[in-house]
Structure formats: structure tokens, C-alpha cells
Amino acid sequence: MSTPTRTPTGAPEHLTGPGSGGVGDDAQRPDGVLKVRGEFAYGSDLWMEDMLWGVTLRSPHPYARIRSVDTSAALATPGVSAVLTSDDVPGEKVYGLELADQPVLALDVVRYQGEPVALVAADHPETARLAAARIHVDYDVLEPVTDARTALGHPTWNQVHDSTAEVTELSRESAHLHPEGNLVRHLKVRTGDPAPTADVVVVGEYEVGMQDQAFLGPEAGLAVPAEDGGVELHVATQWLHVDQKQICSALALPPEQVRLTLAGVGGAFGGREDLSMHVHACLLALRTGRPVKMSYNREESFFGHVHRHPATMRYEHGATRDGELVYVKAAIYFDGGAYASSTPAVVGNGGTMGIGPYVVPNVHVDCYGAYTNNPPCGAMRGFGSVQTAFAYESQMDALAAELDMDPVELRCRNAMEEGSATPTGQVIDSPAPVVELLRRLEAMPLPARSGDGEVDLRDMPGGVSNTTHGEGVRRGVGYAVAYKNVAFSEGYDDHSTARVRLEVVGGEPTATVHTAAAEVGQGLVTVEQQIARTELGVERVVVHPKDTSVGSAGSTSASRQTYVTGGAVKAACEKVREQLVARAERLVGRTVPDLRLAGGAVVSDSEDITVPLADLLGDDVLEETLEWRHRPTEAIDPETGQGFAHVQYAFSAHRAVVDVDTELGLVKVVEMACTQDVGKAINPQAVVGQIQGGTAQGLGLAVMEEILIQDGKVRNPSFTDYLIPTILDMPPMRIEVLEYADPHAPYGLRGVGEAPNISSGPAVLAAIRAATGLPLTRVPVRPEHITGT
Amino acid sequence: MDFLQPVTWAEALEAKAAHPDAVPIAGGTDVMVGLNFGHLRPALLLDLTRIADLRDWQVADGAVRLGAGVSYARVISELGDRLPGLAMASRTIGSPQIRNRGTVAGNLATASPAGDAHPALLAAGSEVEVASARGTRRIPIDDFYTGVKRTAMDDDELIAAVHVAPPSGPQQYSKIGTRNAMVIAVAAFGLALHPDRRAVGTGIGSAAPTPRRAPAAEEFLAGELDSSGLWESRAELPEATIARFGELVAAAAAPIDDVRGSAPYRVHALSVMARRALSWAWADYRSANQEA
């Protein structure tokens, strides 16, 4: 049985210790000062003498056949060095993370607005843009398929009501956007009684709009042709090696000739897991023999990366009069857009965890991912679990209302705990403190209401826009709890590689950590340093630039890097430490059982031994490289969804307090409180930062963030109209971090980044419902939904 | 693209006369967005930021003459008492950076129906002073907006200043956005009570092809205040009067559905904003009496 390593856990300031920059300390980021001073070089800052600028011509149509492409006028433009189409792709012409179905450049059909059709390289970006506008593409415009259920031929929800009726026939009516049909994946979870009955039944239909990652640093990179006929690509990305694999395939080059280095990344959140300009820049560089920079502007960025899947969901919950869940049936539809991207894995998460962190004996879930002509959707923080949490937590509130029971009490009564079985038959074998997370939230004091004194507009819905001085304002409180798998699931060989070197530099023992794990702003570089400091007992740790000259670290996604790359760095350090201890024992001429590394020396607590590393190493360099894996998961049964699908779960809960101007439909989130179990806070300050950021992103989806699509076309590709929370929208937070060690994970840690993104939005939605008394089944909630206009 | 940077007003007017298609740039908060996204490719940019005179404001004949180069930030910090409605509108604009750069004249020149300054200028009663090499004229604010992003200015004219009458009574400004800061208006409303003229001024933003007033609402309210002797008595306004005023303001709008909001919501929101703005302004009017 695991016990909290810090009890009681508490507010962030209590987790903070001065420390020496090791594990558990608030070590300072190595890139922090540069970023604050505006001196950090992001991908868009890359620059070389004699470089060319690449731009992309994109389809204006969501669905069209290409009759012809005429590039002659573009090529004739002075300053233009190359104009490329799909004919110029030397290798495989399609790529993809899980299924290779997306053209590098459009073949005969474009399937979404913004699909790349042609490329131009020129000596100035304006010249390149002008030339791209001179490419004549003759389109035969087709009627787009813009609804996931229509695409799959499931116009009704009948499969929820009749559990024995399986929908296998895809509609013959709907256009097949891909040769195999419009179904990307159908995941089934079947456990318990297929036809359960219950005293109390609530049914709800829910909809989640398309959220964007809205990272601040748009897609950018620089491709440099190499003397060996290969290419070096500096790019802001999330997973260098999966990029490399896809680029090699498109360029028909071996990995040795496609070398990637991570450029400065300004946020990712899943949106950089797919390729954007990677192959394009390489194609142009190899064709022209010159370095080529590509850097999207904000508008192009909205077309240049995948988004969060919009979802439509229907849930049916059955419970006893006492509030014990008897069954859950759910039909979940994810709109994957034009290409698969990571839709299969999103369906995997949405389906397997789609009823939330509750124990339910009878579960029947169908989760679908569909192709449509909407923008491609793929990875985004929370990855399939964000959408379902809105549905299952809304259902829990509806059920509580039906039972006349407190919503927290209902959740606690059905909460998972260590030893519980998930609907996929997996026994949870590490702490699952769902009840404690909720009870701790409940015990926190509620924020005060605005006093009778002078009104501070900044505290009001509408802010300084001066729409209310209290008129029409009602307060609501809502709770939500969620869980999320950490790392890659369903049998994926999920590993990372670390190379750790120890040597004496300028008299000081210095460790160098080399991994390919992308630092996207989350602070992994800090964590790598902290682990090396703790394991090797040295202060100075250099983080080697992230590149493909070391093995894959896997993706910076799925809340996995501290776990998996952290685990790899720890293991590589341990190998180095073994060598040091062996050397020390040779020096003292015998075995000493308690030798350890501290303060730049090998020391013993039982004997008076202190061997400085500088003496032990001399001019020698110790280096270890190893691949590290978490314990394996397994594929789930295709008919029942049963199996050990996920290696670890992260749990978090939120309480939201909102003030709603019920007459104008404007919302002010007054306070967000979060409790989360992180197993072990490797860097408490960074943990709290992840919780705050994840909370803000979840709040954003609940009340404002949506890519609006009409007939397959994006209506708001700008930060003028795609709104993300400001400081007046994101309130102060109360945060309690719990540390119940997971015995299977390095240091007992749990992935942190995603869980708070999942439970935050549903808590906000619940609070708005509480304030307004409205059912509110769609997010983002717009003012119109509240005012009914 | 060419770039001209006159240092005197006369030079600027000559340049505009010689190049009527030149796009003037002051704060650049609209122009630069257009340039960066390729929506705007003028042959010539006319930079007005070197003309020191434009950055001044003066009080003449009781009215404020607000130079075309005065930023929103300065309207807030320097003119909150003289131009209360415009200062309230300025507070709703963008971020501190935008308010430091953007100008009321830029808002006028762009003439977006969503421009935040317009409802306040309409309600307060204003005149736009425009100039060309041919001379100077004043355009009443009611005649300034002629269509979506169109104005009564000629191609060779530049905005020199805006003249805003001093407040003789309370002013209010409200704006709806779908977040609590840095947002384009979904709908906006400006109100000015003019006890000196026994009149009411209104301005509606983002709810018609141009910013506009709500004349029927103004006349109704002024009539009620007159006939019931409320200007003098400063008694409480009847709820029915407030409600009717809200309805008439809403009725003056002609909004569309767009990504920012639905037409019915805009109409509804205007009626709510108008009611609340009136109740706040009237409360101010009443308390001003008590202080007096």
C-alpha cells in the first residue's frame, strides 16, 4: 500500500523548498531567463545567410477534385527558385502518424480547406507568396461531408437504446472520402449484463466544439541541404524521431541522411505531433540546394496543424435509488476530419475511459472516429478524454439531481479506488484517491461574494466592458473529477533513450544529458537536470541539444516524458554511478556497501570515505546510453475492449465557482480549485504550472474556445475571433498537490500535464448550470445558450 | 510599397493630395494586421506619427479638440473627466499595448461598425475635423459613417481631430464580448444625458452596418423626462420607462449573425445594456443633485 510521501500535502508554497536543484526541488529552468527576456530563439527566429523562404499554396475548398495544376506563371516570377507539386515528392506520397493516408502535397483530391497543394521557394517571403498566388489550380468542387455521424451513416442514436443492434453497415449514401470508407476506428467496451435495468435512468446528449491548441509559436523550421545528399532540419516539433521516419519515407532517404534538431518550441499541446512544414522545407532545400525557411503566420497556423476532435455523445446512466451506478451506455462520435492523424488512439482513450473514474458493473460503450471534410483532428492535451469528461460528468450531475443527492456524494459513492476494475477489466494497481480529491475540494473555503461597497468591474462578468454592476448576476459552484492514462497504451512499445556522460570540465564534475525528448515549454530540460543531479550527486548538468543523433525519446505527449524519458535518464545515470562506485572500490581496495554519490564525490555514511569525482575520473569520460521502457501494456479485445490497456492513470478534480450574468449570458469564473495526485512532484513549481495551464485550457473550452466551421470552412482563423482566456478570464486558483507514489513508476511519479485539462472544463460547465438552472449540454457555452436568443 | 513620413501637417496633406490612395498609419493597430495577413497591400503608407501637433488636445469653446494622434491610454488618463463616455469606451479596447498605440481617429478612419469609440462619440455629440490641401471642414458624427467601413471623407482628406462637447450630465458605455477583456464588440451601447439641452444621446455599435444612434429611444426618453418633470425633480425613473427605452434602443439595431454572435442575441443584449446604462446614468444624475 502506498502512502503519501508528504502528508498533509498542501498549497504550492508548502511544496517549495530551496534544495540544490535535485529531484523534488523547484529547480530553475535553464531556458527561463532567456524566455523572460525575449532572447530565446524560437523556430521562427531561425536564420541563415543565403536562405530561401518557402510558402505553401493551400486548397480553398474543403472537398474538390484537382483537374490540373499550372505552375508556369509562378516559376517565371523573378526571385523564385522552385515550385513543387506532388509530382516532385520522390518517395511515398502519403504520410501519417498511425495510418499513412495524408498526401505530402495534394494528389488528385483535396479533402479539407487548407490542404497543401504546392510549394514555392523564393528569395523573399513576399515574392514566394505572390508566386504561390500565380499557381493556377483547376478544381472540380465537390459537396463536402461535414458531420461525423452522417459520414458513418448513423443518423440516429439507436445503438444506445438497443445494445444488441450493432451498426456495422456504413451508409451507402455518404461519399466515401477514403477507399476503405469513412470509419477510422470503432472501439467497443462490453462488460457485465448486456441488457441491464435500473431504478433510475438519465439520458443526455452532449456536444463539444473543436478546440485549437493555440500555441503561441507558429509552425516553423529551417531545412539545410547537406553535402552527403541528405538534409538537416531544424524544426519546432514534439517528436523528432516520428518526424524523421515520415520525412525519410517521403524523401526516399535513409535515416542517416535526414538529421533533425529541435528548434525552440513555443508551445505544442499535441498540435505538433503531426508533420506540418517538415517535408515541404526539406523538399525545397534538396531541390534548390539552399537552406529553406518556412514559418507560418497565425492564420496559416490554424490550417497547418490538427485540432481537438469535436464530439457528439449520447449517454445513458442507470443507478439504484441509493445512487449506486448499475450501468452506463454510451455512443461517442469523434469527428476526425479529412485524415486519420491520431484518431485511432483518440478513439482508444475516449472509449476505454469514457465513463470516468467510476466503478460500474455493466458498461456498453461504442466509440467511433470518422473521416469528414472538416479540418483534420488529432492530438491535443487530454486526447479523447476531455470530450467524454464533459458528458460523463454532466451525467453524474443529472443523476444526482434525479436522485436528489449531493453531486459530490454521488461521485464518492461510485469512485474508483486502488484495486477497482476499470470497464476494460484492468485492476488499478496504484493509488486512485478519487474520493480524497473530491473531499479535499469540498473542504476548501469558498471565495467571498463581491461586497456591497464599490463595484470593481474586473470582478464582474464582462469585466471593464461595464455590462453589469451586479444586475442579473448569479453564482454557481460545480465539481468534476477525471482520470487520464499516462504514456502510450494498447501494447505500443513505448520507450525512451538517454545518453548520460560524466567528465571533469574545468575541475568540476559535469554531467551531460542527451535525449531526443522535445522541450516544448513544459520544463523537461529542467527535470533532466534535476534527475542527473540527484542520481550523480553533481551540480553542473548540461542538457545536450535535442536531436536525432541519439535514439528516440518518444513523443512529448500523453503526459509521458517525465515518466519515460525521466526513467531513461535515471537508469542511464544509475549505470554511470555503477562505474563510479566500482572505480571507488578499486581505489579503496575493497567493497563498501553504502557508497553513494553526493556533493561531487563518492561518499560513505558508515565509513570516512570521500573520493572526489574529479580525482576518480581524471581525464576519463564515462558515458552510458540506454533504452528504457515502462511495463508493457496490451492490445484490447476488439469485441469487448477488455485488456491491460494503460500503464498508469492520473487523477485530478476541480471545483469551479462562477458568476453568471444571466440576462446577458456572460460568465466570470471567480475561482478554480484543483486537487491532483502527482505521485511525486519532481519539480513542484512546474507541477503547479501544469495544473494552472491545464485548468486555463479546460476553462477556455468550456466558455470560449472553438474553431467555428461552416460547410467545412473555418470561419475564425485568428486570435481576434478564436478567443483564449485572458488574465481577467482565468481566476486565482487553490491547488492541493497529493503525492501518493505509484510503485511502478520512477520516483513514484505520475504524469501531470493532461489530467487538470480534463476535469477543469466540466467543473466550469457544472457551475454555470448551477448558476442558471439551464441544462447546457454543449461547450463552449455561448452567451446565446444562456439567454436563449 | 512606398513609405512617406511627413513631419508637418501641411506636408501630410500635400502627400495625401498627391497620393489619394495612400493609407495613413498612426497607431497601426488595424493597418499592421491588414499588412501582416496580406489583406492590405497599399501602394503607399503615410506615417502620421512624426507630426507632433496631432498628439495634442485642447479645450476650445468648452469642447475638447482631440488631436488625431492621441492614444486611447491618454484619453483614459487625461480626459476621464471631460470625455467620460469616450474614456469608458477606451478602457474596453484591446490590451494596454493596443491602448498605448491606437487612436480615436484611427477608429474613425477604419469606421468598422465594431469600433469601440463610435457609440460614445455618437451619444456625446461630436464633430470630425477633416482636412485636405483644399481646406478644413467639420463633419457631424451623425453624417460621418456612410457604410460598412466607409466614411464621408474624400480620398484626399485626413482626420485632424475630433471635437466632443463637454458633458452636462452623466455618460455610460457598455460593451459585450465573449471574454472579459481584449475582445471585439459583439454589441456596444453609449448613453449621454444632456440636461443642458434637455436631450438624450445614444450610440449603438456592432449591431448595424454602421455605428448609429437610436433616435426613437432618445426622443421617447427626453419626452418622458420632460413631461414628468424628471429633469428637475430627479425622482426615480419608472421601471416602465426604463424598459421601454431598452426596447426602443434594441429596435434601432439592424444586426447580422456572424462568428461573434447571433442577430437576436445582439438585439436582446442591446435592450439589457440600454436599461442598465440608463439606470446607472440616472442614479448618477440623482446623486449629483444630492451633492450639489
PDB file of N, CA and C in Angstrom, chain B residues 14-49:
ATOM      1  N   GLU B  14      -0.301  67.563 -48.289  1.00  0.00           N
ATOM      2  CA  GLU B  14       0.222  67.566 -49.665  1.00  0.00           C
ATOM      3  C   GLU B  14       0.432  66.146 -50.162  1.00  0.00           C
ATOM      4  N   ALA B  15       1.001  65.316 -49.309  1.00  0.00           N
ATOM      5  CA  ALA B  15       1.260  63.931 -49.704  1.00  0.00           C
ATOM      6  C   ALA B  15      -0.051  63.214 -50.020  1.00  0.00           C
ATOM      7  N   LYS B  16      -1.064  63.449 -49.177  1.00  0.00           N
ATOM      8  CA  LYS B  16      -2.349  62.777 -49.397  1.00  0.00           C
ATOM      9  C   LYS B  16      -3.006  63.295 -50.678  1.00  0.00           C
ATOM     10  N   ALA B  17      -2.807  64.592 -50.970  1.00  0.00           N
ATOM     11  CA  ALA B  17      -3.353  65.153 -52.213  1.00  0.00           C
ATOM     12  C   ALA B  17      -2.667  64.532 -53.426  1.00  0.00           C
ATOM     13  N   ALA B  18      -1.361  64.342 -53.291  1.00  0.00           N
ATOM     14  CA  ALA B  18      -0.606  63.774 -54.417  1.00  0.00           C
ATOM     15  C   ALA B  18      -0.861  62.280 -54.571  1.00  0.00           C
ATOM     16  N   HIS B  19      -1.171  61.608 -53.454  1.00  0.00           N
ATOM     17  CA  HIS B  19      -1.367  60.151 -53.477  1.00  0.00           C
ATOM     18  C   HIS B  19      -2.661  59.817 -52.755  1.00  0.00           C
ATOM     19  N   PRO B  20      -3.792  60.028 -53.401  1.00  0.00           N
ATOM     20  CA  PRO B  20      -5.068  59.805 -52.695  1.00  0.00           C
ATOM     21  C   PRO B  20      -5.253  58.353 -52.232  1.00  0.00           C
ATOM     22  N   ASP B  21      -4.525  57.411 -52.855  1.00  0.00           N
ATOM     23  CA  ASP B  21      -4.680  56.018 -52.426  1.00  0.00           C
ATOM     24  C   ASP B  21      -3.735  55.653 -51.271  1.00  0.00           C
ATOM     25  N   ALA B  22      -2.948  56.621 -50.801  1.00  0.00           N
ATOM     26  CA  ALA B  22      -2.049  56.337 -49.681  1.00  0.00           C
ATOM     27  C   ALA B  22      -2.870  55.959 -48.445  1.00  0.00           C
ATOM     28  N   VAL B  23      -2.384  54.953 -47.708  1.00  0.00           N
ATOM     29  CA  VAL B  23      -3.077  54.548 -46.482  1.00  0.00           C
ATOM     30  C   VAL B  23      -2.381  55.210 -45.307  1.00  0.00           C
ATOM     31  N   PRO B  24      -3.106  56.069 -44.568  1.00  0.00           N
ATOM     32  CA  PRO B  24      -2.487  56.685 -43.389  1.00  0.00           C
ATOM     33  C   PRO B  24      -2.296  55.654 -42.281  1.00  0.00           C
ATOM     34  N   ILE B  25      -1.214  55.802 -41.568  1.00  0.00           N
ATOM     35  CA  ILE B  25      -0.982  54.910 -40.431  1.00  0.00           C
ATOM     36  C   ILE B  25      -0.589  55.755 -39.225  1.00  0.00           C
ATOM     37  N   ALA B  26      -1.282  55.485 -38.107  1.00  0.00           N
ATOM     38  CA  ALA B  26      -0.951  56.179 -36.854  1.00  0.00           C
ATOM     39  C   ALA B  26      -0.539  55.108 -35.841  1.00  0.00           C
ATOM     40  N   GLY B  27      -1.496  54.604 -35.050  1.00  0.00           N
ATOM     41  CA  GLY B  27      -1.149  53.532 -34.112  1.00  0.00           C
ATOM     42  C   GLY B  27      -0.805  52.233 -34.818  1.00  0.00           C
ATOM     43  N   GLY B  28      -1.403  52.029 -35.988  1.00  0.00           N
ATOM     44  CA  GLY B  28      -1.121  50.820 -36.764  1.00  0.00           C
ATOM     45  C   GLY B  28      -1.844  49.583 -36.266  1.00  0.00           C
ATOM     46  N   THR B  29      -2.777  49.750 -35.315  1.00  0.00           N
ATOM     47  CA  THR B  29      -3.397  48.555 -34.742  1.00  0.00           C
ATOM     48  C   THR B  29      -4.378  47.884 -35.701  1.00  0.00           C
ATOM     49  N   ASP B  30      -4.858  48.602 -36.684  1.00  0.00           N
ATOM     50  CA  ASP B  30      -5.631  47.973 -37.767  1.00  0.00           C
ATOM     51  C   ASP B  30      -4.746  47.729 -38.987  1.00  0.00           C
ATOM     52  N   VAL B  31      -3.999  48.759 -39.380  1.00  0.00           N
ATOM     53  CA  VAL B  31      -3.238  48.681 -40.633  1.00  0.00           C
ATOM     54  C   VAL B  31      -2.217  47.550 -40.609  1.00  0.00           C
ATOM     55  N   MET B  32      -1.514  47.409 -39.489  1.00  0.00           N
ATOM     56  CA  MET B  32      -0.471  46.377 -39.455  1.00  0.00           C
ATOM     57  C   MET B  32      -1.043  44.969 -39.504  1.00  0.00           C
ATOM     58  N   VAL B  33      -2.212  44.781 -38.913  1.00  0.00           N
ATOM     59  CA  VAL B  33      -2.858  43.470 -39.004  1.00  0.00           C
ATOM     60  C   VAL B  33      -3.172  43.175 -40.467  1.00  0.00           C
ATOM     61  N   GLY B  34      -3.708  44.183 -41.151  1.00  0.00           N
ATOM     62  CA  GLY B  34      -4.013  44.004 -42.572  1.00  0.00           C
ATOM     63  C   GLY B  34      -2.768  43.692 -43.391  1.00  0.00           C
ATOM     64  N   LEU B  35      -1.699  44.384 -43.089  1.00  0.00           N
ATOM     65  CA  LEU B  35      -0.445  44.143 -43.825  1.00  0.00           C
ATOM     66  C   LEU B  35       0.107  42.751 -43.541  1.00  0.00           C
ATOM     67  N   ASN B  36       0.125  42.391 -42.262  1.00  0.00           N
ATOM     68  CA  ASN B  36       0.722  41.108 -41.886  1.00  0.00           C
ATOM     69  C   ASN B  36      -0.032  39.933 -42.498  1.00  0.00           C
ATOM     70  N   PHE B  37      -1.322  40.087 -42.653  1.00  0.00           N
ATOM     71  CA  PHE B  37      -2.105  38.972 -43.166  1.00  0.00           C
ATOM     72  C   PHE B  37      -2.402  39.098 -44.653  1.00  0.00           C
ATOM     73  N   GLY B  38      -1.778  40.075 -45.289  1.00  0.00           N
ATOM     74  CA  GLY B  38      -1.915  40.182 -46.740  1.00  0.00           C
ATOM     75  C   GLY B  38      -3.276  40.695 -47.178  1.00  0.00           C
ATOM     76  N   HIS B  39      -4.087  41.188 -46.244  1.00  0.00           N
ATOM     77  CA  HIS B  39      -5.399  41.719 -46.631  1.00  0.00           C
ATOM     78  C   HIS B  39      -5.275  43.138 -47.170  1.00  0.00           C
ATOM     79  N   LEU B  40      -4.171  43.772 -46.865  1.00  0.00           N
ATOM     80  CA  LEU B  40      -3.980  45.163 -47.236  1.00  0.00           C
ATOM     81  C   LEU B  40      -2.614  45.265 -47.908  1.00  0.00           C
ATOM     82  N   ARG B  41      -2.595  45.727 -49.139  1.00  0.00           N
ATOM     83  CA  ARG B  41      -1.338  45.894 -49.862  1.00  0.00           C
ATOM     84  C   ARG B  41      -1.322  47.273 -50.513  1.00  0.00           C
ATOM     85  N   PRO B  42      -1.268  48.340 -49.694  1.00  0.00           N
ATOM     86  CA  PRO B  42      -1.325  49.683 -50.274  1.00  0.00           C
ATOM     87  C   PRO B  42      -0.056  49.990 -51.056  1.00  0.00           C
ATOM     88  N   ALA B  43      -0.193  50.839 -52.053  1.00  0.00           N
ATOM     89  CA  ALA B  43       0.984  51.259 -52.810  1.00  0.00           C
ATOM     90  C   ALA B  43       1.859  52.155 -51.940  1.00  0.00           C
ATOM     91  N   LEU B  44       1.197  52.864 -50.995  1.00  0.00           N
ATOM     92  CA  LEU B  44       1.928  53.855 -50.218  1.00  0.00           C
ATOM     93  C   LEU B  44       1.368  53.908 -48.798  1.00  0.00           C
ATOM     94  N   LEU B  45       2.272  53.904 -47.842  1.00  0.00           N
ATOM     95  CA  LEU B  45       1.873  54.135 -46.453  1.00  0.00           C
ATOM     96  C   LEU B  45       2.269  55.551 -46.068  1.00  0.00           C
ATOM     97  N   LEU B  46       1.339  56.247 -45.415  1.00  0.00           N
ATOM     98  CA  LEU B  46       1.588  57.622 -44.999  1.00  0.00           C
ATOM     99  C   LEU B  46       1.634  57.644 -43.467  1.00  0.00           C
ATOM    100  N   ASP B  47       2.835  57.718 -42.945  1.00  0.00           N
ATOM    101  CA  ASP B  47       3.027  57.635 -41.492  1.00  0.00           C
ATOM    102  C   ASP B  47       2.790  59.000 -40.862  1.00  0.00           C
ATOM    103  N   LEU B  48       1.829  59.080 -39.967  1.00  0.00           N
ATOM    104  CA  LEU B  48       1.469  60.363 -39.350  1.00  0.00           C
ATOM    105  C   LEU B  48       2.070  60.541 -37.957  1.00  0.00           C
ATOM    106  N   THR B  49       2.878  59.576 -37.540  1.00  0.00           N
ATOM    107  CA  THR B  49       3.317  59.609 -36.132  1.00  0.00           C
ATOM    108  C   THR B  49       4.401  60.646 -35.853  1.00  0.00           C
TER     109      THR B  49
END
